[in-house]
PDB file of C-alpha atoms and ligand atoms in Angstrom:
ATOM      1  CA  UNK A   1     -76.228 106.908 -14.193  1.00  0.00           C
ATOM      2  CA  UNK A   2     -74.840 104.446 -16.676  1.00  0.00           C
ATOM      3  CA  UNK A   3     -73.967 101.820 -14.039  1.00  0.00           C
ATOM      4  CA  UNK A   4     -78.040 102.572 -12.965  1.00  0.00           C
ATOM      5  CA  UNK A   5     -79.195 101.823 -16.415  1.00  0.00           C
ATOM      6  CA  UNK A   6     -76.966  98.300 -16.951  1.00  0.00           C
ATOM      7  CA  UNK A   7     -78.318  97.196 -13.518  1.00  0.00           C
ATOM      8  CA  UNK A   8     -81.947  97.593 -14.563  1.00  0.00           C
ATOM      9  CA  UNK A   9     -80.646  95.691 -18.101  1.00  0.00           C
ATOM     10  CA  UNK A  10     -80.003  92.897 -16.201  1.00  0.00           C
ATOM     11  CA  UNK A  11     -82.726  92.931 -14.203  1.00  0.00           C
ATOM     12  CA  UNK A  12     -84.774  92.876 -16.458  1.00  0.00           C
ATOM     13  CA  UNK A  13     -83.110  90.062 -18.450  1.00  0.00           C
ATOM     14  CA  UNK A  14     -83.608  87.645 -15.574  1.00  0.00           C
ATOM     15  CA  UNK A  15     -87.148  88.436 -14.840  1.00  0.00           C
ATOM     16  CA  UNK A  16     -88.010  88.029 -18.394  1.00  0.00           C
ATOM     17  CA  UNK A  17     -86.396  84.853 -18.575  1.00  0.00           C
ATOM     18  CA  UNK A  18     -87.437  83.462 -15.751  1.00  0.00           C
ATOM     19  CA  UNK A  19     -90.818  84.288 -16.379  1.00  0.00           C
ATOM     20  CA  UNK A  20     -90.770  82.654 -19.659  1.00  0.00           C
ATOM     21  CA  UNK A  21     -89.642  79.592 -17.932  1.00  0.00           C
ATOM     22  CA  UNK A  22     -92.348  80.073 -15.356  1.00  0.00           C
ATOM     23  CA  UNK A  23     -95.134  80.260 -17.535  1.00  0.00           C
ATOM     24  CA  UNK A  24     -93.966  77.598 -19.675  1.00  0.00           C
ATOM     25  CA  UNK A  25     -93.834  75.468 -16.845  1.00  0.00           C
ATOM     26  CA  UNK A  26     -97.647  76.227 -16.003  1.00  0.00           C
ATOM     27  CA  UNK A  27     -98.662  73.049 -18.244  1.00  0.00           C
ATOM     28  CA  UNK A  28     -95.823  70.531 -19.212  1.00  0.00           C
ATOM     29  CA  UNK A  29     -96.125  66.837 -20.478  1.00  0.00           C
ATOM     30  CA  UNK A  30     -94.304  65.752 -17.498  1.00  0.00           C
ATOM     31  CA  UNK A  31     -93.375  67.481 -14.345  1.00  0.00           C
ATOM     32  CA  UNK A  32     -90.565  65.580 -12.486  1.00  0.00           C
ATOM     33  CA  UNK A  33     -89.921  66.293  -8.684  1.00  0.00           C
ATOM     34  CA  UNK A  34     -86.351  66.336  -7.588  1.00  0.00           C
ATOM     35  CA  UNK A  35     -83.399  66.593  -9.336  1.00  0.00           C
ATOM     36  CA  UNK A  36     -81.275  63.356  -8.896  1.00  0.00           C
ATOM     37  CA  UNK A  37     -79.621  60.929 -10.831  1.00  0.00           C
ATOM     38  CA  UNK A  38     -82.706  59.558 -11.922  1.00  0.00           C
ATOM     39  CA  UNK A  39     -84.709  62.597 -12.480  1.00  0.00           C
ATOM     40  CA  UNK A  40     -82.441  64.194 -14.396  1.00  0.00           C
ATOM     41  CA  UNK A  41     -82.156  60.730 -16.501  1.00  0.00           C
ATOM     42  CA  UNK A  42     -85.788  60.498 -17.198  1.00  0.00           C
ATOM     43  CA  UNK A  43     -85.873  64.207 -18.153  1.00  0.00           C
ATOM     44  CA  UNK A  44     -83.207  63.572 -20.938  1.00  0.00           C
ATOM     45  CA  UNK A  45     -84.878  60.552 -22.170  1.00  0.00           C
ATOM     46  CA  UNK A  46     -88.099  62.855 -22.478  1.00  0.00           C
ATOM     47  CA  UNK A  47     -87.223  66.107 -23.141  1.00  0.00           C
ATOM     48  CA  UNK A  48     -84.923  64.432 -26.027  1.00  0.00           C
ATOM     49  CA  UNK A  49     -87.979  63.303 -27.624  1.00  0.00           C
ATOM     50  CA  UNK A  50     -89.338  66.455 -27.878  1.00  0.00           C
ATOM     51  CA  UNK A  51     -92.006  66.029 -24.566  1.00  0.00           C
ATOM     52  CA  UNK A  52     -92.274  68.752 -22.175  1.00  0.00           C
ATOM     53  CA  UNK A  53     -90.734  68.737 -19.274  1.00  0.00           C
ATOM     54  CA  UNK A  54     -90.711  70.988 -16.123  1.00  0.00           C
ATOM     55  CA  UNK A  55     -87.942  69.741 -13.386  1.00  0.00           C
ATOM     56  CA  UNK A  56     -89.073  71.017  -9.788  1.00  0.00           C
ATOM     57  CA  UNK A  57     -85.477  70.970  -7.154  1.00  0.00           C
ATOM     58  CA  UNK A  58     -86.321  71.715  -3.766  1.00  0.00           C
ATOM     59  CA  UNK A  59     -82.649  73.027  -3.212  1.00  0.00           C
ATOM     60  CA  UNK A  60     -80.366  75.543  -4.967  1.00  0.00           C
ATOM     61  CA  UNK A  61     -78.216  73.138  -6.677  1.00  0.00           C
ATOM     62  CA  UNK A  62     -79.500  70.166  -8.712  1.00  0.00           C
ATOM     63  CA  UNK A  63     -77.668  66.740  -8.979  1.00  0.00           C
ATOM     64  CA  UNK A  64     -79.470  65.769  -5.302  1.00  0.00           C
ATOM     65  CA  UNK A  65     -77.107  62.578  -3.628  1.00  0.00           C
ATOM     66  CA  UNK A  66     -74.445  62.900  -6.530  1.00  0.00           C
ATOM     67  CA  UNK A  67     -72.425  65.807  -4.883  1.00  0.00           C
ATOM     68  CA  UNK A  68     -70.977  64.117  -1.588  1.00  0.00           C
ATOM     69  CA  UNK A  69     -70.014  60.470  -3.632  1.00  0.00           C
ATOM     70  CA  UNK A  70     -69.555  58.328  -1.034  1.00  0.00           C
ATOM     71  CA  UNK A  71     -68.888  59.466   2.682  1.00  0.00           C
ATOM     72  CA  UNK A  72     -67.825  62.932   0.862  1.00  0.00           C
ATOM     73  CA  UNK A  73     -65.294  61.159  -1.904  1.00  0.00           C
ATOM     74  CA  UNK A  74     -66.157  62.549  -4.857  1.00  0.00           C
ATOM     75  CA  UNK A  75     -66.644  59.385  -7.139  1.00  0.00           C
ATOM     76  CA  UNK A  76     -69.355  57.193  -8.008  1.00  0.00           C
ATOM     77  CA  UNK A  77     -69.178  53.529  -9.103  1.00  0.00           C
ATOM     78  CA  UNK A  78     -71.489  51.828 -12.327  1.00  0.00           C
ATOM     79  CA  UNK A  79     -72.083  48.948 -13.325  1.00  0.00           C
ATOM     80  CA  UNK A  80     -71.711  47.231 -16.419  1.00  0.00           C
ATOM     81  CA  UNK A  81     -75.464  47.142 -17.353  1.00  0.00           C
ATOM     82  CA  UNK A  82     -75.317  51.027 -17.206  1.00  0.00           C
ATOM     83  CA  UNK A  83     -71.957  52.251 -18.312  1.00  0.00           C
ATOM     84  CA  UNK A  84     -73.177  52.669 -21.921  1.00  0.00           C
ATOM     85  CA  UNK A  85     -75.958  55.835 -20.328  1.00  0.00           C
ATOM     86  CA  UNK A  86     -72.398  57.264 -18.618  1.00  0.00           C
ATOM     87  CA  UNK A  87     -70.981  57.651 -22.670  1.00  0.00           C
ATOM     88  CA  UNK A  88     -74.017  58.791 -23.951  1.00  0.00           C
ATOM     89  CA  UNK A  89     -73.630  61.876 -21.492  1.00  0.00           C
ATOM     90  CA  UNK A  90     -70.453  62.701 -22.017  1.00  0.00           C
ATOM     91  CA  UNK A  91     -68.876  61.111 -18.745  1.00  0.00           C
ATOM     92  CA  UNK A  92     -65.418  59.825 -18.582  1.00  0.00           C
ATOM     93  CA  UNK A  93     -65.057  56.420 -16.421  1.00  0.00           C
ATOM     94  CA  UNK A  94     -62.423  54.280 -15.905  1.00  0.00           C
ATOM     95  CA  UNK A  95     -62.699  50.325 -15.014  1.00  0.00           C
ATOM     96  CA  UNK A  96     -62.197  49.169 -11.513  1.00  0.00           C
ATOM     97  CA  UNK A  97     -62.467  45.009 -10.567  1.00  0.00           C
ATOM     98  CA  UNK A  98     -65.586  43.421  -9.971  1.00  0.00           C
ATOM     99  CA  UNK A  99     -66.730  44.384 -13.572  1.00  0.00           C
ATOM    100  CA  UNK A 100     -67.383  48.677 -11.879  1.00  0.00           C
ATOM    101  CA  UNK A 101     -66.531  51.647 -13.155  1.00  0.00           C
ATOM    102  CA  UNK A 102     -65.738  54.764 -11.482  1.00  0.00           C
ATOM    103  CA  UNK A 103     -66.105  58.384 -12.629  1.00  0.00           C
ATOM    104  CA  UNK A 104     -66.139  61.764 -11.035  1.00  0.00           C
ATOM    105  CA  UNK A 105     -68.943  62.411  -8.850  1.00  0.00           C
ATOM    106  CA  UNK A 106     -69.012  66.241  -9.827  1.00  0.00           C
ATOM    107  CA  UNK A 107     -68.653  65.633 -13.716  1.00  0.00           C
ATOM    108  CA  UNK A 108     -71.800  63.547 -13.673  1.00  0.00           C
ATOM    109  CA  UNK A 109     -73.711  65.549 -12.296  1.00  0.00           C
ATOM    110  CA  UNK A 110     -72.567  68.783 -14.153  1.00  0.00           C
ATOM    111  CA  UNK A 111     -73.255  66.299 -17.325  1.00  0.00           C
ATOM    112  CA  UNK A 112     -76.589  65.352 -16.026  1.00  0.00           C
ATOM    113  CA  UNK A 113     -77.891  68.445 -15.608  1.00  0.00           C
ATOM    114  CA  UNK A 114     -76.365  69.960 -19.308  1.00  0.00           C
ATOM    115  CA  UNK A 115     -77.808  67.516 -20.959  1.00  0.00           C
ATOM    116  CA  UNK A 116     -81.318  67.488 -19.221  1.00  0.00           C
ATOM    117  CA  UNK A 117     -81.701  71.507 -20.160  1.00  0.00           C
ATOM    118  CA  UNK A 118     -79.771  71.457 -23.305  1.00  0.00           C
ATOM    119  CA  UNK A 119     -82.288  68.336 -24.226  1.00  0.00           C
ATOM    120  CA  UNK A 120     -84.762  71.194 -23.499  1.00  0.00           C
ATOM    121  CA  UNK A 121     -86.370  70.249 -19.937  1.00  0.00           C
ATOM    122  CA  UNK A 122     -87.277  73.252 -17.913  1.00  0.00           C
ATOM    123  CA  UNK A 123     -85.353  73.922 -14.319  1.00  0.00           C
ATOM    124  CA  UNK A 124     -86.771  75.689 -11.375  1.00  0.00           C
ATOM    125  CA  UNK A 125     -84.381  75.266  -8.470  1.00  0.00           C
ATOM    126  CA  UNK A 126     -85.787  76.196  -5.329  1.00  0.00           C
ATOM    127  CA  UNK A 127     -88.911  75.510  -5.452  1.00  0.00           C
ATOM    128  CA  UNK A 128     -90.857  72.282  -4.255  1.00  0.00           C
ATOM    129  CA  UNK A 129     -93.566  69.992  -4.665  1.00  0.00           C
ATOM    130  CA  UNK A 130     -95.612  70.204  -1.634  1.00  0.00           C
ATOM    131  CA  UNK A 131     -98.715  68.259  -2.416  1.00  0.00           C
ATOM    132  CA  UNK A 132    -100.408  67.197  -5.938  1.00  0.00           C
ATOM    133  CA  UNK A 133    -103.628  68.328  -7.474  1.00  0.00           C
ATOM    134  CA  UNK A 134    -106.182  65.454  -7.721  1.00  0.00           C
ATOM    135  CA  UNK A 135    -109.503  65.144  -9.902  1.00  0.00           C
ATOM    136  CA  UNK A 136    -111.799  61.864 -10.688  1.00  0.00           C
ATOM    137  CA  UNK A 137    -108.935  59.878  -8.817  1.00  0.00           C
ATOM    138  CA  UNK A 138    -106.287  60.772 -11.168  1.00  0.00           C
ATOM    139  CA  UNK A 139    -102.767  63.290 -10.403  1.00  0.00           C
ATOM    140  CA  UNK A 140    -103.534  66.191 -12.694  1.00  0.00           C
ATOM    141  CA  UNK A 141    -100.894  68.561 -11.281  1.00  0.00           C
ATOM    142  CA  UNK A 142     -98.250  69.764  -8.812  1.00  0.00           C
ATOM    143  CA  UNK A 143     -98.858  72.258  -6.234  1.00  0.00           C
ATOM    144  CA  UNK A 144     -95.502  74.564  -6.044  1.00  0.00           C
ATOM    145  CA  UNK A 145     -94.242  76.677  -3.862  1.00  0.00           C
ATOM    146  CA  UNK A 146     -90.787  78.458  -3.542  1.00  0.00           C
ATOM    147  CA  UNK A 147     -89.090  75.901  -0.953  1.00  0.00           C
ATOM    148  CA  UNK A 148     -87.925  78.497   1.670  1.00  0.00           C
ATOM    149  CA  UNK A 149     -91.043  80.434   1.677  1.00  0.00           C
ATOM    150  CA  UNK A 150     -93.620  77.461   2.200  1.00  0.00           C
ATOM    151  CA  UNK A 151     -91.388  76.249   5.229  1.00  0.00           C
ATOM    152  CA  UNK A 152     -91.110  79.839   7.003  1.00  0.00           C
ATOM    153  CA  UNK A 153     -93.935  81.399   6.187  1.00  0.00           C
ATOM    154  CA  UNK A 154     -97.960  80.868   5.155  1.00  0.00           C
ATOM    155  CA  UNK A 155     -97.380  81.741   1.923  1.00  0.00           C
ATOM    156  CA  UNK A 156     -99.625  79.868  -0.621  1.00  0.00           C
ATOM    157  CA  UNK A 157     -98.574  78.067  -3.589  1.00  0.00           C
ATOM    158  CA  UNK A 158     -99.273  78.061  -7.118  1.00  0.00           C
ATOM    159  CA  UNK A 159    -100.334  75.061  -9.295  1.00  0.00           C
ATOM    160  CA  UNK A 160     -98.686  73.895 -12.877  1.00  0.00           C
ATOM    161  CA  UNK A 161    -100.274  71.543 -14.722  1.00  0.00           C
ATOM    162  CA  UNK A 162     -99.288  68.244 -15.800  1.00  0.00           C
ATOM    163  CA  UNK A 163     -99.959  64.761 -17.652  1.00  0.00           C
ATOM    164  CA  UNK A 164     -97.857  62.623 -15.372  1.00  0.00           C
ATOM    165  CA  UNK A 165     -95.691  63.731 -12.493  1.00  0.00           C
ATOM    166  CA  UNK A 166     -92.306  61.604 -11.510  1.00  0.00           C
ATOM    167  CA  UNK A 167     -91.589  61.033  -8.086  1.00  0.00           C
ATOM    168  CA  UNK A 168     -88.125  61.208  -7.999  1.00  0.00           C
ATOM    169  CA  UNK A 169     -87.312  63.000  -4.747  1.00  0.00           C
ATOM    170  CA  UNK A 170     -85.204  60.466  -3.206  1.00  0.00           C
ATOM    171  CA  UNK A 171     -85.478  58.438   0.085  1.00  0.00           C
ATOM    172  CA  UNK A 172     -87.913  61.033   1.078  1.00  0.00           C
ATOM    173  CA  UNK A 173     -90.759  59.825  -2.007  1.00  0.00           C
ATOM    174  CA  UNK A 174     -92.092  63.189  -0.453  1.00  0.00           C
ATOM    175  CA  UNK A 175     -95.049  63.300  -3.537  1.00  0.00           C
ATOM    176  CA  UNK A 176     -96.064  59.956  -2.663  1.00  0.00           C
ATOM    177  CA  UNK A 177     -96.322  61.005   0.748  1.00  0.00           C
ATOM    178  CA  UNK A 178     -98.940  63.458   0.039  1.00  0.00           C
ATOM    179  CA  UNK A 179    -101.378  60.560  -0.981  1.00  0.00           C
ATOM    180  CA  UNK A 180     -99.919  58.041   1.482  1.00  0.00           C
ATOM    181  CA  UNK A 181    -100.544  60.270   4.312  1.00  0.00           C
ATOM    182  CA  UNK A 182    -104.113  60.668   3.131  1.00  0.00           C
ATOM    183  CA  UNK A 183    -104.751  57.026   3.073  1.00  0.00           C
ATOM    184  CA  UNK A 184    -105.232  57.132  -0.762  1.00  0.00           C
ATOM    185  CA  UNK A 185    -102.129  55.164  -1.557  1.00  0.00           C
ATOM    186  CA  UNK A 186    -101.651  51.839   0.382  1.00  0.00           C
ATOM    187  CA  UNK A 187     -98.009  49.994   0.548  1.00  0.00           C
ATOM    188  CA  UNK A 188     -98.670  46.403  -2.052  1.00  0.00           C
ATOM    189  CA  UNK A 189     -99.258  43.821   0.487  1.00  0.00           C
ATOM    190  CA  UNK A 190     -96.118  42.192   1.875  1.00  0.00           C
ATOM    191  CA  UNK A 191     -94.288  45.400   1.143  1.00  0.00           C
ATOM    192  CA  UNK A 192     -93.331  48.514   3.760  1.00  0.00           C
ATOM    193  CA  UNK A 193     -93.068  52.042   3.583  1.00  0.00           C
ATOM    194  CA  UNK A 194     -89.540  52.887   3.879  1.00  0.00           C
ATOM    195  CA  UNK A 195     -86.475  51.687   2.678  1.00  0.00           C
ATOM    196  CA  UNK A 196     -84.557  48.405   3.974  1.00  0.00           C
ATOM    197  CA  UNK A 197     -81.286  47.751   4.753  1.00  0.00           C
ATOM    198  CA  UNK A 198     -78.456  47.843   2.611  1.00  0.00           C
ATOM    199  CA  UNK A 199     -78.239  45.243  -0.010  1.00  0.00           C
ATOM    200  CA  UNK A 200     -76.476  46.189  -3.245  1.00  0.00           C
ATOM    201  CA  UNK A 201     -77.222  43.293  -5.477  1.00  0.00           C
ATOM    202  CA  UNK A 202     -80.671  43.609  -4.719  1.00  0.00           C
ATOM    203  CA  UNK A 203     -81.289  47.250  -4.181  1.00  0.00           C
ATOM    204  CA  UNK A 204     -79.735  48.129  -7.980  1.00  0.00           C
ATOM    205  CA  UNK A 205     -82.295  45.615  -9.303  1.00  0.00           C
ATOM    206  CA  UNK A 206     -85.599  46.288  -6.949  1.00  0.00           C
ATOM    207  CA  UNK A 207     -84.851  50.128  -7.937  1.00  0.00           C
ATOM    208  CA  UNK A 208     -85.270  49.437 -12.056  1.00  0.00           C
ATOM    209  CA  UNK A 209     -87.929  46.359 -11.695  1.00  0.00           C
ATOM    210  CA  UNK A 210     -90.318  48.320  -9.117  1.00  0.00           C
ATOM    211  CA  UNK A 211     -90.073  51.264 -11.004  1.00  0.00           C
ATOM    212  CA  UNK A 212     -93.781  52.250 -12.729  1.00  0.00           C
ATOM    213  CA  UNK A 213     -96.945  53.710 -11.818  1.00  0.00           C
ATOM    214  CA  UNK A 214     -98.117  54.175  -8.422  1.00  0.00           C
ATOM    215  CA  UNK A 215    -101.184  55.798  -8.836  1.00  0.00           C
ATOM    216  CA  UNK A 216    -102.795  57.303 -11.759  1.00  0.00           C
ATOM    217  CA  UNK A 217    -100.685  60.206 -13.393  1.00  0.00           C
ATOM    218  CA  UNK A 218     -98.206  59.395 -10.708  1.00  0.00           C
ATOM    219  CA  UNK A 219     -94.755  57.345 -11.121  1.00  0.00           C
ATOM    220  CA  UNK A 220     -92.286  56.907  -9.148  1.00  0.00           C
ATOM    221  CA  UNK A 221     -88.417  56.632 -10.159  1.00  0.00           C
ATOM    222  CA  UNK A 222     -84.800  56.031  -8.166  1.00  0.00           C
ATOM    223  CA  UNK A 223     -84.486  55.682  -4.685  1.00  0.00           C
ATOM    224  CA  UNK A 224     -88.126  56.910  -3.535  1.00  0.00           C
ATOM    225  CA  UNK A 225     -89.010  53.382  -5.673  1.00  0.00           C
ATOM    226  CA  UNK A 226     -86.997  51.594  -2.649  1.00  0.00           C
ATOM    227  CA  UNK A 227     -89.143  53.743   0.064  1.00  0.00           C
ATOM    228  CA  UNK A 228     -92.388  53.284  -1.569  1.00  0.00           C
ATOM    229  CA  UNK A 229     -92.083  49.355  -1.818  1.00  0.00           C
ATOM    230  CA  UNK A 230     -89.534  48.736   0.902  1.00  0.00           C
ATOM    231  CA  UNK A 231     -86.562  47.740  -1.283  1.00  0.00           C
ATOM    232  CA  UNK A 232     -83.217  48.027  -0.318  1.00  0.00           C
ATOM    233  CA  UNK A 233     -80.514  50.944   0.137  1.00  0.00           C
ATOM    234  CA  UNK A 234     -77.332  50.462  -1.873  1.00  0.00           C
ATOM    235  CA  UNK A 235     -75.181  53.442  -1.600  1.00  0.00           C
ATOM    236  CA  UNK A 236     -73.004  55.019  -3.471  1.00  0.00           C
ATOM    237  CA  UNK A 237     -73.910  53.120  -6.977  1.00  0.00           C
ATOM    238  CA  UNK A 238     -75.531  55.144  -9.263  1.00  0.00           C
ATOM    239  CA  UNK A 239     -76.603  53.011 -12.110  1.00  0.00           C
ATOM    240  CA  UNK A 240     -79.397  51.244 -10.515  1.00  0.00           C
ATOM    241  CA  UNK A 241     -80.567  55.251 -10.742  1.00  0.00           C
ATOM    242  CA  UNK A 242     -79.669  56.034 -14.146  1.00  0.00           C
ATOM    243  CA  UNK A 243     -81.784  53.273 -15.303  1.00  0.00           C
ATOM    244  CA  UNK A 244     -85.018  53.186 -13.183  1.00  0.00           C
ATOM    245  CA  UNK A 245     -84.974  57.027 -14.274  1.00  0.00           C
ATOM    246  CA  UNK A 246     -84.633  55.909 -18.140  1.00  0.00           C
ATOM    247  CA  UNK A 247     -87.420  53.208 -17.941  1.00  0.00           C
ATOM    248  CA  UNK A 248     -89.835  55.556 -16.529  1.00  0.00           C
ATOM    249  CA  UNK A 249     -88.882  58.356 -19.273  1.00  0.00           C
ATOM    250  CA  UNK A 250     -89.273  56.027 -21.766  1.00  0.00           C
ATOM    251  CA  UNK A 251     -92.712  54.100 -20.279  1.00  0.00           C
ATOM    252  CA  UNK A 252     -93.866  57.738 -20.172  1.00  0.00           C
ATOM    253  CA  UNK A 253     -93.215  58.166 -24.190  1.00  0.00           C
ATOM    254  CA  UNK A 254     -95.032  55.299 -24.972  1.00  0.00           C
ATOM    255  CA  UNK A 255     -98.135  56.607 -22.599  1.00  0.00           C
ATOM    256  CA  UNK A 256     -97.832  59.823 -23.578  1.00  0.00           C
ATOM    257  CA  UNK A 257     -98.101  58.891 -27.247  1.00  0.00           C
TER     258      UNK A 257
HETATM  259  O1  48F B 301     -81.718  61.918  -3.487  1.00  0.00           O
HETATM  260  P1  48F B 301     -81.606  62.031  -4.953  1.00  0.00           P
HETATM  261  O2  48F B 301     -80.263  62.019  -5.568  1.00  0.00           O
HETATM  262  O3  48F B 301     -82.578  60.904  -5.586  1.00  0.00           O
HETATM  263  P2  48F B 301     -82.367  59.719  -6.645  1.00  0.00           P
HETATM  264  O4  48F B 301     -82.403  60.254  -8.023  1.00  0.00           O
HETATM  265  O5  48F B 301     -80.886  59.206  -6.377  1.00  0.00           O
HETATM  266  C1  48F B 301     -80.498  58.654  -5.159  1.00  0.00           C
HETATM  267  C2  48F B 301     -78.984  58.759  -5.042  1.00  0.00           C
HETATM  268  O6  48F B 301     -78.567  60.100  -5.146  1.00  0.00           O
HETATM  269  C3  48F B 301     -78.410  58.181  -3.769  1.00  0.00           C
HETATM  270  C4  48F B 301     -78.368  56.724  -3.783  1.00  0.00           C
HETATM  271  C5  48F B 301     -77.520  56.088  -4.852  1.00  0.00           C
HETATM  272  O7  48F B 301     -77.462  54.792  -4.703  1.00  0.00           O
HETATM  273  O8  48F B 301     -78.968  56.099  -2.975  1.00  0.00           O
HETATM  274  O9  48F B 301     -79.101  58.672  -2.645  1.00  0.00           O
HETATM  275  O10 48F B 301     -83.327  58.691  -6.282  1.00  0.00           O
HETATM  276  O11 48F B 301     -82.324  63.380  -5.447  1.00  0.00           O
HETATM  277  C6  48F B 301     -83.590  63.727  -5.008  1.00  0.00           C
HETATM  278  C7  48F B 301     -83.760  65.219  -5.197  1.00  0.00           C
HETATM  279  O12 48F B 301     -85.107  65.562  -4.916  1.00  0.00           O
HETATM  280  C8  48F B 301     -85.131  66.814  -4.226  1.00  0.00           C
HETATM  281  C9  48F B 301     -83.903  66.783  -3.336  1.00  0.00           C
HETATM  282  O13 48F B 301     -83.484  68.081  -2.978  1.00  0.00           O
HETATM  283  C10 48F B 301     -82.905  66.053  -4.240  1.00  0.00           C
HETATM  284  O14 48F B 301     -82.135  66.959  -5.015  1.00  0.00           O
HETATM  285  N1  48F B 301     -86.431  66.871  -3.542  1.00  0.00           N
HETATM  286  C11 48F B 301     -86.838  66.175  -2.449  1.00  0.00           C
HETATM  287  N2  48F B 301     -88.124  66.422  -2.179  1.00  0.00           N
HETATM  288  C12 48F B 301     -88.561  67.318  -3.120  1.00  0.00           C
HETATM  289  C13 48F B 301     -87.466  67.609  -3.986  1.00  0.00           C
HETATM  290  C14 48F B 301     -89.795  67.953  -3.408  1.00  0.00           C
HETATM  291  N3  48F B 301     -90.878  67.706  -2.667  1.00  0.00           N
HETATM  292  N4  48F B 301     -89.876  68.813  -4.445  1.00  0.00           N
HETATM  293  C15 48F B 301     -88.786  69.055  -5.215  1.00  0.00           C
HETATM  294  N5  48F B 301     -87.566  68.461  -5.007  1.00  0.00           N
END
């Protein structure tokens, strides 16, 4: 009887929580697709300044290309230009030649995500951007779905409302896909859609210069930069993505303001 009565306690604990989240999440400042390195950085840099922020993550865990390191090792390497974001989250490094840094693959991204939430950004894990809302040319939301459920079943989605959304799915730039498919984004002439070939140099800088706006109320951050415009991979270097998620958190303050 007892053991009856805590259950439906906690039941109804999560629900109400989650709800809250959910219905918070129905209009945000800034919705942000995907979880990564460089999601998670532009959510800090936002949700820090008091915007709100609604992070959508496709799978059950966040941190998105941080978990397996390199080939499964659990470190990543920095550079110098970014170290000083690793301190301001909390995440020990030590200094390797070649002017790197190294730190544990599964501290950052435990650090990431603390200090996205605790910033105050919203989280829903499983769930997925599977296309955008569109009016008078302009993104104006994300269409949602749990991610299981869309894939197995026709099961339709729900929309939350946004000012800007940030692609930052990955190699996949699976929100810019939505429009690209559609013909309503075209690749800047002399660019490709799809990443290149590894080149680190050039990769960690194309990722942080390309960075921006790719169509109205729609930016694009991280590695889906490199897929949109055909930059260059770099593996398992994570600063490039620390700061092309910062610039576009803090080019969103400015707009937003
Ligand atoms: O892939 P991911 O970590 O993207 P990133 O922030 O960082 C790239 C690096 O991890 C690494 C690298 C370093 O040099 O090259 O690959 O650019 O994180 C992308 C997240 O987006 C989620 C996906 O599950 C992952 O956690 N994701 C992908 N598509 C969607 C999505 C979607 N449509 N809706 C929601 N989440």
């Amino acid at each position: 009887m007892i053991a009856n009565d805590i259950g439906a306690s906690i039941s109804e604990a999560i629900m109400n929580g989650h709800f809250d989240d959910l219905r918070a999440s129905l209009s945000s400042d800034v919705i942000i697709a995907g979880a990564g390195p460089s999601g998670l950085a532009a959510a800090i840099v936002l949700a820090s300044a008091g915007r709100s922020v609604t992070i959508v993550e496709k799978r059950l865990s966040p941190g998105g290309g941080i978990w397996g390191g390199g080939m499964t090792m659990s470190k990543i390497v920095v550079q110098e230009s970014a170290v000083g974001l690793l301190s301001e989250i909390g995440v020990r490094y030590q200094k390797v030649e070649g002017g790197l840094y190294v730190a544990d693959a599964i501290e950052f991204a435990c650090m990431l995500c603390a200090r996205a939430l605790q910033a105050g950004a919203r989280m829903l894990n499983l769930h997925v951007v599977e296309d955008v809302c569109l009016q008078d040319g302009r993104v104006t939301g994300a269409v949602v779905n749990k991610s299981i459920l869309g894939e197995q079943f026709p099961v339709d989605p729900l929309v939350f409302r946004a000012k800007a959304i940030i692609d930052a799915t990955g190699h996949e730039a699976s929100v810019v896909q939505t429009l690209k498919e559609r013909g309503l984004i075209q690749s800047p002439e002399g660019s490709q859609f799809g990443e290149g070939p590894m080149d680190v140099e050039a990769g960690e800088k194309f990722v942080v210069d390309e960075a921006g706006v790719i169509f109205p109320g729609l930016y694009v951050a991280g590695m889906s930069v490199c897929a949109c415009f055909g930059g260059p991979r770099m593996g398992p270097i994570f600063g490039g993505m620390l700061l092309s998620g910062t610039k576009i958190g803090e080019l969103l303050l400015s707009e937003l303001r």
